[in-house]
XYZ file of C-alpha atoms in Angstrom:
647
model
C -195.186 -40.792 120.035
C -195.573 -42.772 123.308
C -192.730 -45.137 123.424
C -193.510 -48.872 122.840
C -193.662 -51.284 125.708
C -190.161 -52.292 126.460
C -188.806 -55.566 125.543
C -187.941 -58.035 128.237
C -184.431 -57.591 129.575
C -181.420 -59.392 128.319
C -182.980 -62.609 127.008
C -186.359 -63.162 128.253
C -189.025 -63.722 125.607
C -192.062 -61.475 125.763
C -194.324 -64.428 125.279
C -193.353 -66.298 128.538
C -192.275 -65.608 131.812
C -189.336 -68.030 131.755
C -185.771 -67.218 131.192
C -184.454 -67.425 127.400
C -182.144 -70.278 126.638
C -180.505 -67.913 124.328
C -177.596 -65.678 125.705
C -178.076 -61.942 125.341
C -176.753 -60.652 122.040
C -174.356 -58.384 123.986
C -172.740 -61.280 126.065
C -171.240 -62.986 123.085
C -167.323 -62.773 122.501
C -166.038 -62.228 118.913
C -162.882 -63.958 117.560
C -161.351 -63.750 114.023
C -158.367 -64.556 111.991
C -159.432 -62.120 109.242
C -160.616 -64.910 106.947
C -163.433 -66.330 109.231
C -164.857 -65.558 112.551
C -166.991 -66.769 115.636
C -168.989 -65.921 118.598
C -168.509 -67.422 121.783
C -171.225 -67.473 124.654
C -170.384 -66.785 128.430
C -171.034 -70.558 128.823
C -167.785 -71.175 126.680
C -169.836 -72.405 123.697
C -169.017 -71.565 120.054
C -172.464 -70.858 118.886
C -171.895 -69.082 115.561
C -169.144 -69.756 113.205
C -168.825 -70.247 109.152
C -165.808 -71.607 107.614
C -163.873 -71.009 105.296
C -165.401 -67.560 104.726
C -167.505 -65.368 106.918
C -170.476 -65.685 104.563
C -169.897 -69.460 104.095
C -172.766 -71.740 105.437
C -172.432 -72.156 109.207
C -171.121 -75.268 110.931
C -172.356 -73.723 114.325
C -175.310 -71.859 114.563
C -176.868 -72.307 118.079
C -177.440 -68.303 118.193
C -180.143 -68.962 115.492
C -181.497 -72.362 116.936
C -180.412 -74.226 120.090
C -180.281 -77.218 118.132
C -178.231 -75.955 115.289
C -174.782 -76.804 116.495
C -172.226 -75.614 119.120
C -168.746 -76.213 120.509
C -168.281 -75.970 124.309
C -165.246 -76.099 126.605
C -165.576 -75.646 130.259
C -166.277 -77.291 133.725
C -168.839 -79.814 133.929
C -172.205 -78.448 135.661
C -171.129 -74.718 135.607
C -172.272 -72.425 133.044
C -171.574 -69.071 134.313
C -167.896 -67.654 134.443
C -166.110 -65.783 137.179
C -164.350 -63.621 134.772
C -164.354 -63.131 130.848
C -161.714 -60.601 129.149
C -159.803 -60.119 126.058
C -156.131 -60.257 126.709
C -155.005 -56.544 126.428
C -154.500 -55.470 122.605
C -155.683 -58.897 121.354
C -158.617 -60.918 119.772
C -157.614 -63.654 122.408
C -160.681 -64.430 124.937
C -159.685 -65.549 128.395
C -162.426 -67.172 130.572
C -162.051 -67.700 134.343
C -164.181 -70.320 135.885
C -164.383 -71.257 139.621
C -166.216 -74.577 140.590
C -166.792 -75.896 144.172
C -163.473 -77.537 143.926
C -161.170 -75.490 141.879
C -160.305 -72.947 139.277
C -159.859 -73.050 135.525
C -158.843 -70.772 132.913
C -159.714 -71.143 129.232
C -158.034 -69.263 126.563
C -159.733 -68.932 122.845
C -158.067 -67.662 119.865
C -158.315 -68.139 116.157
C -154.804 -68.762 115.220
C -152.370 -66.500 113.134
C -149.364 -67.781 111.678
C -146.598 -66.821 109.158
C -147.430 -66.425 105.565
C -147.958 -69.913 103.938
C -148.108 -69.425 100.287
C -144.269 -69.621 99.668
C -144.192 -72.157 96.840
C -147.313 -70.967 94.789
C -149.554 -67.914 94.986
C -152.773 -67.882 97.195
C -155.822 -68.749 95.230
C -157.861 -66.134 97.230
C -155.558 -63.115 98.381
C -155.693 -60.313 96.146
C -153.998 -57.805 98.317
C -150.316 -57.566 98.671
C -148.998 -60.469 101.032
C -148.225 -59.552 104.592
C -145.902 -61.278 107.048
C -148.997 -62.951 108.904
C -151.700 -65.282 107.626
C -154.673 -67.138 109.065
C -153.927 -70.909 110.103
C -157.607 -71.921 109.867
C -157.613 -73.377 113.446
C -159.777 -72.583 116.431
C -157.537 -73.057 119.337
C -158.939 -73.444 122.942
C -156.247 -74.158 125.617
C -157.329 -75.103 129.286
C -155.228 -74.823 132.278
C -156.240 -75.746 135.924
C -154.871 -72.853 138.291
C -156.128 -74.275 141.706
C -157.649 -77.437 142.993
C -159.303 -79.784 140.835
C -161.847 -79.469 138.205
C -163.831 -81.874 136.125
C -163.674 -80.529 132.503
C -165.840 -81.250 129.610
C -165.612 -80.733 125.829
C -168.566 -81.139 123.663
C -168.225 -80.423 119.896
C -171.425 -80.994 117.600
C -171.199 -79.268 114.366
C -174.292 -78.865 112.141
C -173.052 -78.061 108.734
C -174.870 -75.951 106.115
C -176.935 -74.080 108.412
C -177.843 -77.428 110.132
C -179.277 -78.898 106.747
C -176.496 -81.531 106.688
C -174.963 -84.101 109.434
C -171.440 -84.193 110.702
C -170.160 -87.805 111.146
C -166.978 -88.077 112.877
C -164.399 -90.819 112.383
C -160.971 -91.430 114.149
C -157.889 -90.650 112.419
C -154.919 -92.985 113.103
C -154.903 -95.555 116.063
C -155.460 -93.483 118.961
C -157.935 -91.005 120.483
C -156.371 -87.724 119.771
C -157.530 -86.804 116.448
C -160.870 -87.246 114.489
C -162.446 -85.725 111.459
C -165.810 -85.028 109.926
C -166.013 -85.387 105.980
C -168.661 -83.224 104.213
C -171.397 -84.762 102.362
C -170.135 -84.761 98.801
C -173.634 -83.609 97.470
C -173.435 -80.521 99.627
C -169.578 -79.867 99.710
C -167.780 -77.776 102.324
C -164.698 -78.175 104.526
C -163.496 -81.271 106.120
C -163.536 -80.666 109.981
C -160.532 -81.898 112.212
C -160.640 -82.080 115.964
C -157.102 -82.473 117.539
C -156.690 -82.597 121.215
C -154.249 -83.646 124.025
C -157.223 -85.049 125.668
C -158.991 -88.587 124.620
C -161.728 -87.636 122.165
C -164.736 -89.889 122.136
C -167.560 -90.019 119.327
C -171.328 -90.220 119.603
C -173.099 -89.636 116.211
C -172.517 -85.967 115.276
C -171.007 -85.075 118.923
C -167.472 -85.433 119.760
C -166.509 -85.175 123.441
C -163.807 -85.304 126.119
C -163.783 -85.423 129.794
C -161.109 -85.574 132.435
C -160.412 -84.359 135.868
C -157.768 -81.687 135.657
C -155.692 -80.722 138.854
C -153.598 -77.667 139.746
C -150.864 -76.947 136.918
C -152.630 -79.359 134.590
C -152.803 -78.103 130.820
C -154.727 -79.208 127.958
C -155.722 -78.112 124.312
C -158.330 -79.013 121.852
C -158.207 -77.396 118.299
C -160.644 -77.272 115.503
C -159.140 -76.984 111.958
C -160.679 -76.839 108.465
C -157.854 -76.756 106.323
C -154.661 -78.827 105.301
C -152.464 -76.576 107.561
C -151.076 -78.601 110.412
C -153.100 -78.305 113.800
C -151.043 -78.386 117.118
C -150.110 -81.999 118.108
C -148.475 -81.167 121.507
C -149.267 -78.507 124.436
C -145.717 -76.705 123.357
C -146.949 -76.410 120.074
C -150.471 -75.106 121.007
C -148.854 -72.605 123.471
C -146.564 -71.317 120.743
C -149.596 -70.824 118.287
C -151.415 -68.988 121.166
C -148.399 -66.940 121.962
C -147.809 -65.912 118.281
C -151.549 -64.986 117.879
C -151.182 -62.601 120.881
C -148.170 -61.097 119.422
C -149.987 -60.509 116.097
C -152.789 -58.560 117.568
C -150.415 -56.388 119.857
C -148.002 -55.686 116.892
C -150.983 -54.774 114.889
C -152.553 -52.518 117.300
C -149.308 -50.810 118.092
C -149.389 -49.442 114.584
C -152.335 -47.266 115.275
C -152.377 -43.710 116.883
C -154.574 -43.562 119.874
C -154.963 -40.616 122.147
C -153.910 -40.746 125.685
C -157.464 -40.590 127.040
C -159.778 -42.558 129.178
C -161.817 -43.563 126.120
C -158.558 -45.131 124.469
C -159.692 -48.489 125.364
C -162.913 -48.264 123.527
C -161.122 -46.852 120.348
C -158.614 -49.817 120.590
C -161.442 -52.409 121.192
C -163.299 -50.772 118.174
C -160.352 -50.966 116.052
C -159.494 -54.506 116.997
C -163.213 -55.471 115.953
C -163.169 -53.642 112.523
C -159.641 -55.606 111.769
C -161.437 -58.760 112.865
C -164.370 -58.094 110.619
C -162.069 -57.478 107.523
C -161.594 -60.136 104.822
C -157.922 -60.148 104.403
C -157.633 -61.871 100.994
C -159.592 -58.870 99.276
C -159.643 -56.239 102.095
C -163.500 -56.136 102.319
C -165.136 -54.934 105.475
C -168.001 -57.119 106.709
C -170.984 -55.003 108.074
C -171.239 -57.781 110.862
C -170.456 -61.242 111.844
C -173.723 -62.450 111.731
C -177.188 -63.035 110.131
C -180.693 -62.606 111.490
C -180.139 -61.307 114.955
C -183.425 -59.381 115.309
C -183.633 -55.510 115.328
C -187.001 -56.131 116.898
C -187.390 -58.873 119.645
C -189.462 -61.746 118.115
C -189.966 -59.707 114.865
C -189.189 -59.824 111.261
C -186.388 -57.155 110.857
C -183.576 -59.917 110.606
C -180.966 -59.325 107.830
C -177.798 -60.907 106.516
C -175.014 -58.619 107.259
C -172.013 -60.692 106.426
C -171.495 -58.805 103.238
C -169.445 -55.332 102.335
C -171.521 -52.394 101.658
C -170.226 -49.544 99.590
C -171.711 -46.780 102.043
C -169.341 -47.964 104.814
C -166.277 -47.118 102.772
C -166.596 -43.586 103.638
C -167.254 -44.224 107.519
C -164.501 -46.762 107.386
C -161.918 -44.508 105.914
C -162.638 -41.722 108.219
C -162.126 -43.873 111.073
C -159.167 -45.968 110.053
C -157.086 -43.113 108.693
C -158.152 -41.064 111.853
C -156.362 -43.917 113.870
C -153.512 -44.172 111.722
C -154.541 -47.537 110.474
C -153.470 -46.633 106.746
C -152.911 -50.268 105.591
C -156.431 -51.518 106.510
C -158.047 -48.337 104.847
C -155.791 -48.775 101.704
C -156.911 -52.334 101.383
C -160.608 -51.643 101.922
C -160.289 -48.886 99.207
C -158.384 -51.343 97.095
C -161.603 -53.667 97.260
C -163.776 -50.693 96.387
C -161.523 -50.162 93.475
C -161.867 -53.755 92.449
C -165.536 -53.737 92.477
C -165.642 -50.418 90.363
C -163.520 -51.861 87.436
C -164.462 -52.289 84.064
C -167.163 -49.525 84.377
C -169.886 -51.684 85.798
C -172.679 -50.412 87.427
C -172.102 -49.861 91.164
C -174.256 -51.982 93.622
C -174.767 -51.055 97.132
C -173.152 -54.156 98.519
C -170.989 -56.905 97.346
C -169.623 -60.526 98.594
C -166.449 -60.384 100.223
C -164.833 -61.792 97.422
C -166.471 -59.048 95.279
C -169.496 -61.371 94.110
C -172.346 -59.225 92.882
C -175.078 -61.597 93.260
C -176.574 -62.136 96.841
C -180.133 -63.765 96.453
C -181.811 -63.923 99.607
C -183.352 -67.081 100.961
C -185.275 -67.954 104.181
C -184.334 -70.938 106.386
C -187.500 -72.092 107.844
C -186.051 -74.904 109.617
C -184.471 -72.594 112.072
C -186.412 -71.135 114.959
C -184.510 -67.745 115.031
C -182.909 -66.175 118.006
C -185.578 -66.098 120.487
C -188.310 -66.969 117.894
C -187.623 -63.971 115.696
C -188.230 -65.148 112.212
C -187.720 -65.527 109.384
C -183.947 -66.415 109.487
C -182.295 -65.045 106.259
C -179.024 -65.811 104.209
C -178.309 -63.586 101.498
C -179.548 -59.999 101.232
C -182.376 -59.103 98.607
C -181.223 -55.249 98.787
C -178.183 -55.978 96.692
C -179.982 -54.770 93.468
C -181.929 -52.021 95.164
C -181.488 -48.473 93.486
C -179.856 -46.671 96.277
C -178.411 -43.119 95.099
C -175.932 -42.823 97.883
C -173.443 -45.116 96.673
C -171.654 -42.863 93.927
C -170.829 -40.091 96.591
C -169.664 -42.947 99.041
C -167.368 -43.925 96.446
C -166.293 -40.517 95.463
C -165.770 -39.247 99.091
C -163.740 -42.566 99.756
C -161.654 -41.490 96.596
C -161.343 -38.112 98.136
C -160.113 -39.327 101.349
C -157.694 -41.891 99.827
C -156.285 -39.176 97.557
C -156.042 -36.425 100.202
C -153.895 -38.988 102.111
C -151.465 -38.903 99.258
C -151.886 -35.496 97.809
C -152.421 -36.885 94.316
C -155.050 -38.844 92.251
C -153.719 -42.167 91.212
C -154.161 -42.367 87.392
C -156.227 -45.641 87.394
C -158.767 -43.834 89.685
C -159.762 -41.228 87.086
C -162.082 -43.442 84.730
C -163.897 -44.910 87.771
C -164.336 -41.534 89.461
C -165.663 -40.094 85.985
C -168.112 -43.121 85.624
C -169.515 -42.576 89.149
C -169.928 -38.924 88.846
C -171.824 -39.572 85.468
C -174.125 -41.879 87.210
C -174.918 -39.295 89.936
C -175.660 -36.582 87.431
C -177.914 -38.943 85.503
C -179.909 -40.178 88.438
C -179.798 -37.592 91.251
C -183.127 -36.398 90.470
C -184.925 -39.745 90.687
C -186.504 -41.395 93.807
C -184.605 -44.298 95.441
C -184.696 -46.542 98.474
C -182.468 -44.539 100.633
C -179.758 -45.111 103.020
C -181.886 -47.312 105.042
C -182.897 -49.603 102.327
C -186.465 -49.329 102.801
C -188.463 -52.075 101.082
C -191.498 -49.492 100.457
C -192.297 -47.256 97.588
C -189.059 -45.308 96.405
C -188.972 -41.668 97.644
C -186.993 -38.665 97.128
C -184.976 -39.021 100.100
C -182.878 -35.973 101.027
C -180.105 -37.942 102.235
C -179.711 -39.606 98.852
C -179.825 -36.177 97.174
C -177.208 -35.189 99.778
C -174.830 -37.951 98.735
C -175.164 -37.193 95.242
C -174.006 -33.560 95.772
C -171.209 -35.423 97.430
C -170.424 -37.233 94.243
C -170.396 -33.828 92.404
C -168.591 -31.691 95.108
C -165.784 -34.360 95.493
C -165.754 -34.844 91.741
C -165.021 -31.377 91.045
C -162.167 -31.276 93.683
C -160.607 -34.300 92.313
C -160.903 -33.142 88.814
C -158.694 -29.969 89.777
C -156.160 -32.340 91.542
C -156.082 -34.146 88.090
C -155.705 -30.878 86.182
C -159.040 -31.105 84.368
C -160.498 -27.865 84.731
C -163.253 -28.286 82.272
C -164.761 -31.225 84.466
C -164.066 -29.420 87.584
C -165.998 -26.406 86.395
C -168.779 -28.437 85.051
C -169.154 -30.840 88.144
C -169.180 -27.583 90.301
C -171.805 -25.940 88.641
C -174.141 -29.216 88.933
C -173.151 -29.395 92.496
C -174.345 -26.177 93.407
C -177.645 -27.100 91.384
C -178.331 -30.120 93.674
C -177.411 -28.037 96.443
C -179.984 -25.369 95.596
C -182.577 -28.208 94.865
C -182.036 -29.818 98.432
C -182.047 -26.298 100.451
C -185.446 -25.501 98.499
C -187.231 -28.939 98.823
C -185.433 -30.945 101.704
C -186.069 -28.222 104.387
C -189.568 -27.594 106.272
C -190.984 -24.519 107.545
C -189.021 -24.702 110.612
C -185.497 -24.751 108.650
C -185.090 -28.304 109.444
C -183.900 -30.780 106.810
C -186.478 -33.621 106.509
C -186.278 -37.161 105.525
C -187.810 -36.770 102.053
C -189.259 -34.062 99.829
C -192.884 -32.924 100.699
C -192.802 -34.758 104.281
C -191.863 -33.260 107.817
C -190.572 -36.467 109.027
C -187.374 -36.417 110.478
C -184.406 -38.677 109.842
C -181.199 -39.489 111.542
C -179.162 -39.514 108.306
C -179.746 -35.679 108.199
C -176.882 -35.575 110.911
C -174.546 -35.995 107.911
C -175.407 -32.470 106.631
C -172.701 -31.026 108.832
C -170.334 -33.953 108.717
C -170.119 -34.131 104.995
C -169.699 -30.428 104.713
C -172.855 -29.628 102.828
C -173.292 -26.711 104.947
C -171.098 -25.092 107.589
C -171.810 -26.064 111.153
C -172.750 -22.270 112.175
C -175.856 -22.293 109.404
C -178.939 -21.990 111.229
C -180.454 -24.835 109.255
C -177.844 -27.200 110.586
C -178.132 -26.042 113.990
C -182.019 -26.475 113.908
C -181.778 -30.043 112.333
C -179.263 -31.218 114.672
C -181.426 -30.076 117.831
C -184.738 -31.243 116.167
C -183.277 -34.832 115.833
C -181.909 -34.493 119.185
C -185.076 -33.675 121.106
C -187.688 -35.198 118.577
C -186.111 -38.168 117.126
C -184.972 -40.035 120.331
C -186.049 -42.325 122.980
C -184.604 -41.789 126.386
C -182.170 -39.691 124.417
C -180.847 -42.308 121.999
C -181.572 -41.729 118.328
C -184.077 -43.473 116.062
C -183.457 -43.765 112.412
C -186.777 -42.634 111.719
C -190.453 -42.873 113.252
C -191.587 -46.269 111.491
C -195.293 -44.850 111.483
C -193.881 -41.936 109.476
C -191.936 -44.038 106.850
C -193.072 -46.704 104.583
C -190.372 -49.171 105.042
C -192.422 -52.214 103.687
C -192.028 -53.884 107.362
C -193.998 -54.120 110.551
C -193.147 -53.689 114.200
C -191.082 -51.294 116.232
C -187.099 -51.396 116.253
C -184.749 -50.216 118.795
C -182.654 -47.026 118.736
C -179.511 -47.245 116.007
C -176.595 -46.634 117.744
C -174.676 -45.452 114.760
C -177.085 -42.533 114.789
C -176.527 -41.740 118.408
C -172.752 -41.626 117.757
C -173.497 -39.412 114.695
C -175.366 -37.132 117.036
C -172.425 -36.981 119.258
C -170.211 -35.802 116.124
C -172.951 -33.260 115.055
C -173.447 -31.750 118.461
C -169.777 -31.121 118.625
C -169.735 -29.637 115.111
C -172.380 -27.003 116.090
C -170.561 -26.088 119.379
C -172.555 -28.126 121.817
C -169.503 -29.803 123.202
C -170.761 -30.333 126.801
C -173.972 -32.193 125.426
C -172.056 -34.080 122.919
C -169.552 -35.395 125.606
C -172.383 -36.507 127.815
C -174.179 -38.325 125.215
C -170.742 -40.156 124.322
C -170.299 -41.138 127.760
C -173.758 -42.420 128.080
C -173.180 -44.413 124.748
C -169.918 -45.848 125.981
C -171.662 -46.985 129.240
C -173.976 -49.049 126.945
C -170.903 -51.254 125.755
C -170.839 -54.893 126.421
C -168.626 -56.237 129.119
C -166.116 -56.882 126.151
C -166.505 -53.386 124.764
C -168.522 -54.775 121.765
C -171.718 -53.315 119.950
C -174.641 -54.672 117.975
C -176.663 -52.300 115.638
C -179.091 -51.002 118.041
C -179.855 -50.516 121.795
C -183.103 -50.662 123.781
C -182.711 -47.504 125.763
C -184.131 -48.233 128.984
C -182.836 -51.942 129.440
C -179.528 -51.174 127.577
C -180.239 -54.654 125.632
C -178.339 -54.895 122.307
C -180.215 -55.612 119.269
C -179.499 -56.804 115.689
C -176.459 -58.162 114.145
C -173.179 -58.343 116.161
C -170.749 -57.058 116.336
C -171.614 -54.307 114.080
C -168.904 -52.456 111.951
C -170.964 -49.258 111.374
C -171.369 -48.877 115.051
C -167.726 -49.211 115.825
C -166.727 -46.940 113.195
C -169.160 -44.156 114.310
C -167.897 -44.748 117.636
C -164.319 -44.037 116.459
C -165.398 -40.916 114.869
C -167.715 -39.537 117.832
C -164.822 -40.032 120.318
C -162.207 -38.366 118.199
C -164.448 -35.343 117.617
C -165.007 -34.877 121.284
C -161.293 -35.695 122.238
C -160.105 -33.160 119.590
C -162.524 -30.663 120.534
C -161.473 -30.793 123.964
C -158.027 -30.674 123.066
C -158.619 -27.383 121.046
C -161.163 -25.713 123.436
C -158.712 -23.859 125.314
C -156.743 -22.377 122.461
C -158.278 -19.180 120.899
C -158.079 -18.685 117.511
C -157.636 -22.459 116.453
C -160.568 -23.566 114.388
C -161.835 -27.092 115.221
C -161.485 -29.484 112.413
C -162.806 -32.953 112.845
C -161.013 -36.026 111.753
C -160.267 -36.315 107.892
C -162.882 -33.668 107.103
C -160.873 -30.811 105.578
C -162.253 -28.711 103.026
């Protein structure tokens, strides 16, 4: 197929010759306190933020409509910074500005503090309390480091996805604190803005302006809970320091190789930690909703939820890097939603909610006109047969790390195996959640095999030989069915039974140990996807003209699939090719080493929701595949074993 006309580079809409008013998706910085998060544009504006939870209605949504609220701190008249970086080992953003008259440094953080609920238990936390807790404060400190700079602060919330008004009022007798109380009919948190600057009010907009000279310091803090915001510069500086220490102490707990790719692995780990919801252990698929997979198109989804499918890949990555606590907390979230023998869904709210009704926000223009803007996700009640395998593989990985199966997991395990047995031969919507007709997707059958295979292994651990034998026989039956119906005349695994369409999900055949890497069908499948399901070397999920996904338009290459290809190439012995692809993928990272869901190969433009957990998980696994294979390549007789995938 001839490649589609490339989309305009970095934010230029295709229907005009003018520069887009939207920043490129990859240019946003991501901050989190593990209870909520935000995105900050290069211009210093918070353009996406939802509080008190990451799936709450937004208070700033300028990334979806330029009039839907933002919060900027920066020099007057200058929109392009000189430099931006995360302070090493943290989710604290530092932006350096040069103006004609001076230099300014802004540091942004979502504040972490000590555990707060000492007198009474938390109403939201289900996981074991830690030493640290979110302060529910977005803190922005400003320092003039040379000359003089005219500073401006503009905070214009647009609550409830810009469907409500924010009205500021002063608190006390001075100019240093204001608040916006929510409409009682709509609800939401009270927003407070405190600052060392004098704050003014003009309708929904709060602002401050001052001329700073060398050595001057200031701060502004937005808070949304009763916890106290800083009232002096010293308090603000202490909060910022504590937050830096939190992230550096956390990343130090991980095990990272002494390798040039270490910075990518650490940034991915920090991003995944930021995408967790600490009270329950849930892992968000992404921080945003409706950032488009196709420029100007309709492939716009809400990813602020926890997908069961991500559990396997999350545990692979987190256990590989020694981040056991986060892995265990996410596993505990999976355990929670599986309790009471409920039917398992493909996704849940971060609090375990099982109803995620989808709505369209027609009053928002969408990013660069991509509509509709959606909240909720209608795929929550789809039938997808990979969920049982994902849960069983997660139980298997979790149990391997302890060398025993916790008693409480056995009924859950047994229920999921029984569901796989009951439904494996039926069609479903597949791993990509297509909205066309259900099909017999090969990857869904593969994951049902995983459910039975891992179930049999776990039954042996649990001293249940009868179940182990029964499930092992059924696993062999599914295995034979896939090999008979899911392989074409070339010996290549195909997307669905009766078709010769390729699908990147079949890169999981060797990664999930369905067949050994030296099997000719595995090699043929990996190389066919590498050579035929790529655009400029990057992997598509599938060809849209070959797949009834219920949608129109093209989409970019899925970055997780390209990282899967790296891992699969290493598995089949194509280490040089895998390393080269991994290096190329790492070169596409944003300037802050973040990734969206997709990449347009020729421009390098990032597409889809941002930052994307799936992409960062796949990066960790791919990079570690290459690094470990390189370490072992010079040692004869040592069998390469990828991270956490032992037999």
